[in-house]
CSV table of C-alpha atoms and ligand atoms in Angstrom, one decimal:
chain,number,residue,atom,x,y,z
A,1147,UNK,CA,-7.6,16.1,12.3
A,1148,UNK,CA,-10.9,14.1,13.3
A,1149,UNK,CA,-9.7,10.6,12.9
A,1150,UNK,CA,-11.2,8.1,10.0
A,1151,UNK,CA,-11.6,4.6,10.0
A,1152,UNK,CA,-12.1,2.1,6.7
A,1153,UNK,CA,-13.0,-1.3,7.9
A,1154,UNK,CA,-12.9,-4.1,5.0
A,1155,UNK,CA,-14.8,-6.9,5.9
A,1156,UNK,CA,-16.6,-10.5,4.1
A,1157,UNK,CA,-13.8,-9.8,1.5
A,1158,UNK,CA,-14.2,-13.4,-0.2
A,1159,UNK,CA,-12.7,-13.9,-4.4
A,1160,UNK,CA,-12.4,-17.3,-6.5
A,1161,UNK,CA,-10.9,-17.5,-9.4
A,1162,UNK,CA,-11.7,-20.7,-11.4
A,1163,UNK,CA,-13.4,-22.3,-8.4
A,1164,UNK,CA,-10.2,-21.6,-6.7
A,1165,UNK,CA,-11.1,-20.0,-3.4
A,1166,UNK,CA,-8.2,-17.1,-2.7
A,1167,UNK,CA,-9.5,-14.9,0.0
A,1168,UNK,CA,-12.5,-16.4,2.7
A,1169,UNK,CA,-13.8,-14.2,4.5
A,1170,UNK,CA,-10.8,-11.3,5.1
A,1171,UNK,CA,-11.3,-8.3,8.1
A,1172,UNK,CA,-8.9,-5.8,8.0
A,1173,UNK,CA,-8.9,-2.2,9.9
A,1174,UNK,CA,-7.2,0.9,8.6
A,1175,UNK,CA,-7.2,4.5,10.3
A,1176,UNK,CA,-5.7,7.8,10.0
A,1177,UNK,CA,-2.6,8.1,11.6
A,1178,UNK,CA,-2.2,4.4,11.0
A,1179,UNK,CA,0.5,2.8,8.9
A,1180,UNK,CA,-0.9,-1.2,8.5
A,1181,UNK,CA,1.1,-3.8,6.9
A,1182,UNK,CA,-0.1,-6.4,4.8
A,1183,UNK,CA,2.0,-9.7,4.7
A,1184,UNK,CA,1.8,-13.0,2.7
A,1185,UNK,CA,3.3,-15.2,0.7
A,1186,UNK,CA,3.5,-15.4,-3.1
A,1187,UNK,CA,-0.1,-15.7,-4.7
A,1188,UNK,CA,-2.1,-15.3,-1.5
A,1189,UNK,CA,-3.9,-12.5,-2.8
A,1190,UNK,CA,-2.5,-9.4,-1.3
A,1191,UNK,CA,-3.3,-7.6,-4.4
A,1192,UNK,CA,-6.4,-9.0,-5.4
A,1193,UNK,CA,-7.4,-7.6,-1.4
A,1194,UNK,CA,-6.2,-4.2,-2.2
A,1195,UNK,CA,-8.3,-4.0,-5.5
A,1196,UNK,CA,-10.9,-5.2,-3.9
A,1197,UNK,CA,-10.7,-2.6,-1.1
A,1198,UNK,CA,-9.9,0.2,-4.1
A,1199,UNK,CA,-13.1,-1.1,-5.8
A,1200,UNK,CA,-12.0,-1.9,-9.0
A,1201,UNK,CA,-12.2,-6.1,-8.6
A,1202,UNK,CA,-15.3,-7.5,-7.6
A,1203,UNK,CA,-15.6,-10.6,-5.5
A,1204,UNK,CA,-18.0,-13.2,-4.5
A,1205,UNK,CA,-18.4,-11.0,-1.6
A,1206,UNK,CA,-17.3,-7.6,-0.1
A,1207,UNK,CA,-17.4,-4.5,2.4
A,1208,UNK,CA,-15.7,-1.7,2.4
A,1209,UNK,CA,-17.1,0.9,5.0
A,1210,UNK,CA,-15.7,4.6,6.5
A,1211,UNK,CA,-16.8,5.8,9.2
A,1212,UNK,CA,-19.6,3.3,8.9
A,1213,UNK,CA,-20.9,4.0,5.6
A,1214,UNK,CA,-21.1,1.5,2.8
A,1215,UNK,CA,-18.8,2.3,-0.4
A,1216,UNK,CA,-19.3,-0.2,-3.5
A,1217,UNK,CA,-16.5,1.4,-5.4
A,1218,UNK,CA,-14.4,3.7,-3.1
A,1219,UNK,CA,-12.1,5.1,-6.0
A,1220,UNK,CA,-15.0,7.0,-6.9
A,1221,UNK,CA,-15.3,9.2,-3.8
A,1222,UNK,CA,-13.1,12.3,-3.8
A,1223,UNK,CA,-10.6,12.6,-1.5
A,1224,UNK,CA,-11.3,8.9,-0.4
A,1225,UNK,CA,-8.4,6.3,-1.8
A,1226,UNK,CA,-5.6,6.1,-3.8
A,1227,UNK,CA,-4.1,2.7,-4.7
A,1228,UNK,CA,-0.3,2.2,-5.6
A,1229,UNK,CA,-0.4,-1.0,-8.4
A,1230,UNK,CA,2.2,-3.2,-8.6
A,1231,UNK,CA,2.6,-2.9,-12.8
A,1232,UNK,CA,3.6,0.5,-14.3
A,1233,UNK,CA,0.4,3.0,-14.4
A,1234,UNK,CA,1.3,6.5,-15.3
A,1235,UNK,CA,1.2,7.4,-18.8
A,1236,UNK,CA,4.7,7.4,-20.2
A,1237,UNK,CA,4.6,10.0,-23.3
A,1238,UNK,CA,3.7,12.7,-20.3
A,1239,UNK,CA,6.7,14.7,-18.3
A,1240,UNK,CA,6.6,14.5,-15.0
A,1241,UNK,CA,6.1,18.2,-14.0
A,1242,UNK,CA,2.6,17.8,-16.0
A,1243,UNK,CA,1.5,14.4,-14.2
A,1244,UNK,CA,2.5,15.7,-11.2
A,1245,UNK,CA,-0.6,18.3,-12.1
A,1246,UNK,CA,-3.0,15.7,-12.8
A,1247,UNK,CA,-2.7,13.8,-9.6
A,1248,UNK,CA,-3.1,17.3,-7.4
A,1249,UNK,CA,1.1,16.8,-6.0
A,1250,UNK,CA,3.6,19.4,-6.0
A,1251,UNK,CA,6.6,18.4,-7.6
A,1252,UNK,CA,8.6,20.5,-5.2
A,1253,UNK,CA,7.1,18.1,-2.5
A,1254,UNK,CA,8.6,15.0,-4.4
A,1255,UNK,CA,12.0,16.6,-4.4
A,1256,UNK,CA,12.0,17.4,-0.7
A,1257,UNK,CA,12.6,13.6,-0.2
A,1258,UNK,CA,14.5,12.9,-2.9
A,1259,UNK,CA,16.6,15.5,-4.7
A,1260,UNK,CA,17.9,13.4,-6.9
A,1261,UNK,CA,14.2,13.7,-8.6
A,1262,UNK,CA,14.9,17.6,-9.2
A,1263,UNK,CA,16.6,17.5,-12.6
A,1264,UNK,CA,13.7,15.7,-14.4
A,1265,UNK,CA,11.0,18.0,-14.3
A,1266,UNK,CA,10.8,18.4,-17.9
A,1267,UNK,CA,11.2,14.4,-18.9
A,1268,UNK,CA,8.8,12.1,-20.2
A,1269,UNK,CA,7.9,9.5,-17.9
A,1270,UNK,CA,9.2,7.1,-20.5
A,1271,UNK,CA,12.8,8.2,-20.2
A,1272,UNK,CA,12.9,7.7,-16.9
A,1273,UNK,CA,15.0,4.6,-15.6
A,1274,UNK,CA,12.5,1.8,-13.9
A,1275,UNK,CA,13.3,3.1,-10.4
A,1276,UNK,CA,13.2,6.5,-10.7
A,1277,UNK,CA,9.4,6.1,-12.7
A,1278,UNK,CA,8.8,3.8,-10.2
A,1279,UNK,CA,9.6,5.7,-7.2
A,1280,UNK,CA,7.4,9.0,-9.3
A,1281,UNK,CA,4.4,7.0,-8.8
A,1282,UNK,CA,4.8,5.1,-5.3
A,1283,UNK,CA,5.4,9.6,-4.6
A,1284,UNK,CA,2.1,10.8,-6.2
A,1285,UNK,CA,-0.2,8.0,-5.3
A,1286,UNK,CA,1.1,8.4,-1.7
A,1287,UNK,CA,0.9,11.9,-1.7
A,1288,UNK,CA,-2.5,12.7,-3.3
A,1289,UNK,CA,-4.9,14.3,-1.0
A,1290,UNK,CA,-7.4,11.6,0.2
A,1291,UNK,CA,-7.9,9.8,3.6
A,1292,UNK,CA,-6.2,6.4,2.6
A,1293,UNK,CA,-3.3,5.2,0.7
A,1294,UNK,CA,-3.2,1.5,-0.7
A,1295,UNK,CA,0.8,0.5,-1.6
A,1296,UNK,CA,1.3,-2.2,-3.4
A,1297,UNK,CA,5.3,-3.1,-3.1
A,1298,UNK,CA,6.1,0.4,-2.5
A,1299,UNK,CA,9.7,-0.9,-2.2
A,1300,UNK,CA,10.1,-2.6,-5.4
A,1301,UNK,CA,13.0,-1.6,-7.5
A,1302,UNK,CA,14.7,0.9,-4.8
A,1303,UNK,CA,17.9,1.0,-3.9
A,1304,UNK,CA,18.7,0.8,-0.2
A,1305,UNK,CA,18.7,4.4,0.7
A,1306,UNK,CA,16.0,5.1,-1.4
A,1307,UNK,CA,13.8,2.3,0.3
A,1308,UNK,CA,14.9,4.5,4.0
A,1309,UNK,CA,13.8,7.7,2.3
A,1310,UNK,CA,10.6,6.3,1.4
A,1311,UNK,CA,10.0,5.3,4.5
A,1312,UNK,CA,10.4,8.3,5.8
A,1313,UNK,CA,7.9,9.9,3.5
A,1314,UNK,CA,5.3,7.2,4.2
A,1315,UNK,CA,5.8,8.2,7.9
A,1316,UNK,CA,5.7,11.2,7.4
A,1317,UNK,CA,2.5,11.2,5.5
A,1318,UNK,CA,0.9,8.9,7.9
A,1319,UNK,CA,0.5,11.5,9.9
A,1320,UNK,CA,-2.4,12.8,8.0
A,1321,UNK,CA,-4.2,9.2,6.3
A,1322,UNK,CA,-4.3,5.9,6.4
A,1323,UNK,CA,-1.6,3.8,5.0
A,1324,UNK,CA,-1.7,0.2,4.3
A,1325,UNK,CA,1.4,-1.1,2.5
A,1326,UNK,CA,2.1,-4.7,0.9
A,1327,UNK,CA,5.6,-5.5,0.3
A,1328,UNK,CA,8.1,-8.7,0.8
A,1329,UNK,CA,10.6,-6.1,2.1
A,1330,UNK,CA,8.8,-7.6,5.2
A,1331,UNK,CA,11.7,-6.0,7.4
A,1332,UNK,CA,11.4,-2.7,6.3
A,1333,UNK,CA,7.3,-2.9,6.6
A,1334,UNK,CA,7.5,-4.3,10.0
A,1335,UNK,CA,9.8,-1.1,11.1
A,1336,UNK,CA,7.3,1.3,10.1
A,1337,UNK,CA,3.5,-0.5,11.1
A,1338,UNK,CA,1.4,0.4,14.0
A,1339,UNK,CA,-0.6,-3.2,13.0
A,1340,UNK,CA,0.3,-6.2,10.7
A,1341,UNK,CA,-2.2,-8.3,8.9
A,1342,UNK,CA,-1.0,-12.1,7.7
A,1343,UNK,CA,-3.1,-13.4,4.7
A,1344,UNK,CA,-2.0,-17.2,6.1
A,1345,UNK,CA,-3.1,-19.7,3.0
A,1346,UNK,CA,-6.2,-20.5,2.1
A,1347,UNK,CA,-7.1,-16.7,2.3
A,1348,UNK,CA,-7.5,-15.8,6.1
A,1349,UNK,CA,-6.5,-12.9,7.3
A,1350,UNK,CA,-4.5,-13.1,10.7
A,1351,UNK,CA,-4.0,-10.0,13.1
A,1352,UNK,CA,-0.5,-10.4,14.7
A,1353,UNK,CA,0.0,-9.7,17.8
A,1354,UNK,CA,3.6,-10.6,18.1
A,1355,UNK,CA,4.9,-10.5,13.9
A,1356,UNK,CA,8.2,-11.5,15.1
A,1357,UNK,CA,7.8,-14.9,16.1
A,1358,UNK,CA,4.5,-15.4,14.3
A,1359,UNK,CA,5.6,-15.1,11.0
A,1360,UNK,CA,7.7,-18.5,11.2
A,1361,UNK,CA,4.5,-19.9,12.5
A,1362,UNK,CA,2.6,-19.3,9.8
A,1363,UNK,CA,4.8,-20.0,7.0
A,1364,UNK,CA,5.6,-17.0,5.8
A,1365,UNK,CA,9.5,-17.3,7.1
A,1366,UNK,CA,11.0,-20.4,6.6
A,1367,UNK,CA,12.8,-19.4,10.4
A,1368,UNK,CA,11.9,-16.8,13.5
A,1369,UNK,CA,13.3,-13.7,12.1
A,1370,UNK,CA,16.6,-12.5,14.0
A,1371,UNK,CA,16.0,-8.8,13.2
A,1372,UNK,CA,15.9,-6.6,15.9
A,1373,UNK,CA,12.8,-4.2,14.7
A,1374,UNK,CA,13.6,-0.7,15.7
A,1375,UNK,CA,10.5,1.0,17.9
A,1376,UNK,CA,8.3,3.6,16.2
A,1377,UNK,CA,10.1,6.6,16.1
A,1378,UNK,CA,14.0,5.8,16.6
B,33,ATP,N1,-7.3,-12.7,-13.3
B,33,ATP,C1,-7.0,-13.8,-12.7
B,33,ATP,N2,-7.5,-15.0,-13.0
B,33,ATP,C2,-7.2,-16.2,-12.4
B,33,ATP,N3,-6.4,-16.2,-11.3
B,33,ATP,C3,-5.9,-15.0,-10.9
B,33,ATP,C4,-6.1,-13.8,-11.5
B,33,ATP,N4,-5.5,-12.8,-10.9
B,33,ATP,C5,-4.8,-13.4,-9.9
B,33,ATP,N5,-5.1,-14.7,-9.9
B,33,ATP,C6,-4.6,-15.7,-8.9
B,33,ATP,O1,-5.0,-15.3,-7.6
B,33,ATP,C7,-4.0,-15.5,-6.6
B,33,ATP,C8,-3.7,-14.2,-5.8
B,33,ATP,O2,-3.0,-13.3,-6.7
B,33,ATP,P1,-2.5,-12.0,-6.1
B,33,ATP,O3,-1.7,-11.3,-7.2
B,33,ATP,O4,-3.6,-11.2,-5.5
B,33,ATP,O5,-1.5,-12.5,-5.0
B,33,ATP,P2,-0.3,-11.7,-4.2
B,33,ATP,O6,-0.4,-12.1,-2.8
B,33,ATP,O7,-0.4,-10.2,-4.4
B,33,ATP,O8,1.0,-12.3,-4.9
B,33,ATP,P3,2.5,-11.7,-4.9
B,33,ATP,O9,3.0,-11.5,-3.6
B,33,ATP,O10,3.2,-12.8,-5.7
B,33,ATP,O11,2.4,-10.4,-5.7
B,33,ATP,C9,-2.8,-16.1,-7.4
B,33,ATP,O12,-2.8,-17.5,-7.2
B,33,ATP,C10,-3.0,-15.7,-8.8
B,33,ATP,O13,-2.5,-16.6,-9.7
């Protein structure tokens, strides 16, 4: 696989006058798995919208492989984007949106089995984790060269939250990932890089996320988590 690089750069947004991102850079590549950290309201997702091309700011880049995209989504094979709010339409069973975003569902079930029974149900019956874990599945698993997740963690229990992992690493393998989630732990574990958004909307490359992330605010003390290296 000839690797791929997306570089979002100049990313600035107001809202109301009230400046959110200034100026943001941040690198993804195939084969990458990049975290995005920050506290509450620092604009994580407003980034990752803007990267996906569906929010428009005061300014922005979003280039791969050097070329220019003004709305990404709309490339084939380019981006997918995991939203935090629920997104897949919910009188549809899952076998049939499993068609419509290009995914197997025998590839869901190979890292969750508890997902084979529900085939056959509307997206509607299923219970908040279980739709939510459907989606984090497709989006991450549709066929295009970068994958934007949103709090791909949100509303998993704990083994599901290690399975996922292992799907996101596993898929790495083959795109870029960036992933956004205060499950900062469990992000750390699986990124090659980690971006801070520190306030008022810059964007910090750590270089050392352990004791940096009590430097910047984002802990309120130096984590005492071991983190695992890649790969254990
Ligand atoms: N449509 C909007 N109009 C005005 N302000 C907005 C709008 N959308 C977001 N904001 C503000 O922009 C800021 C960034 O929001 P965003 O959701 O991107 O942050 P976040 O880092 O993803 O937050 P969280 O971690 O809580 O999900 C917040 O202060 C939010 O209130």
């Amino acid at each position: 696989m000839s690797e791929r690089m997306l570089e979002a750069d100049s990313m600035w947004l107001e809202y109301d006058g009230q400046k959110i991102l200034q100026s943001i850079y941040i690198k993804l590549q195939t084969g990458h798995i990049t975290a995005l950290l920050g506290r509450n309201g620092t604009g994580k997702s407003s980034l990752m919208q803007m990267m996906f091309g569906t929010l428009r700011g005061h300014s922005q880049s979003v280039r791969v492989d050097g070329h220019y995209f003004s709305h990404p989504y709309k490339e084939q094979g380019l981006i997918s984007y995991l939203p935090q709010q629920p997104f897949l339409p919910s009188a549809l069973r899952v076998g049939h949106v499993c068609k419509l975003y290009g995914v197997e569902f025998t590839n869901l079930c190979e890292h969750f089995e508890s997902l084979q029974a529900f085939e056959h149900t509307r997206m509607a019956d299923l219970s908040v984790g279980n739709r939510r874990l459907v989606g984090t599945l497709l989006v991450l698993m549709m066929p295009v060269a970068f994958t934007l997740l949103d709090e791909p963690f949100a509303a998993l229990s704990p083994l599901n939250i290690e399975l996922m992992s292992t799907a996101i690493r596993q898929q790495s393998a083959r795109k870029g990932i960036l992933i956004s989630d205060h499950a900062y732990e469990d992000v750390l574990r699986l990124a090659h890089e980690t971006y801070l958004i520190a306030p008022v909307g810059r964007s910090i490359l750590l270089t050392d996320a352990g004791s940096q992330l009590a430097e910047y605010g984002y802990t309120a003390t130096k984590p005492t988590f071991q983190m695992k290296k890649r790969g254990e």
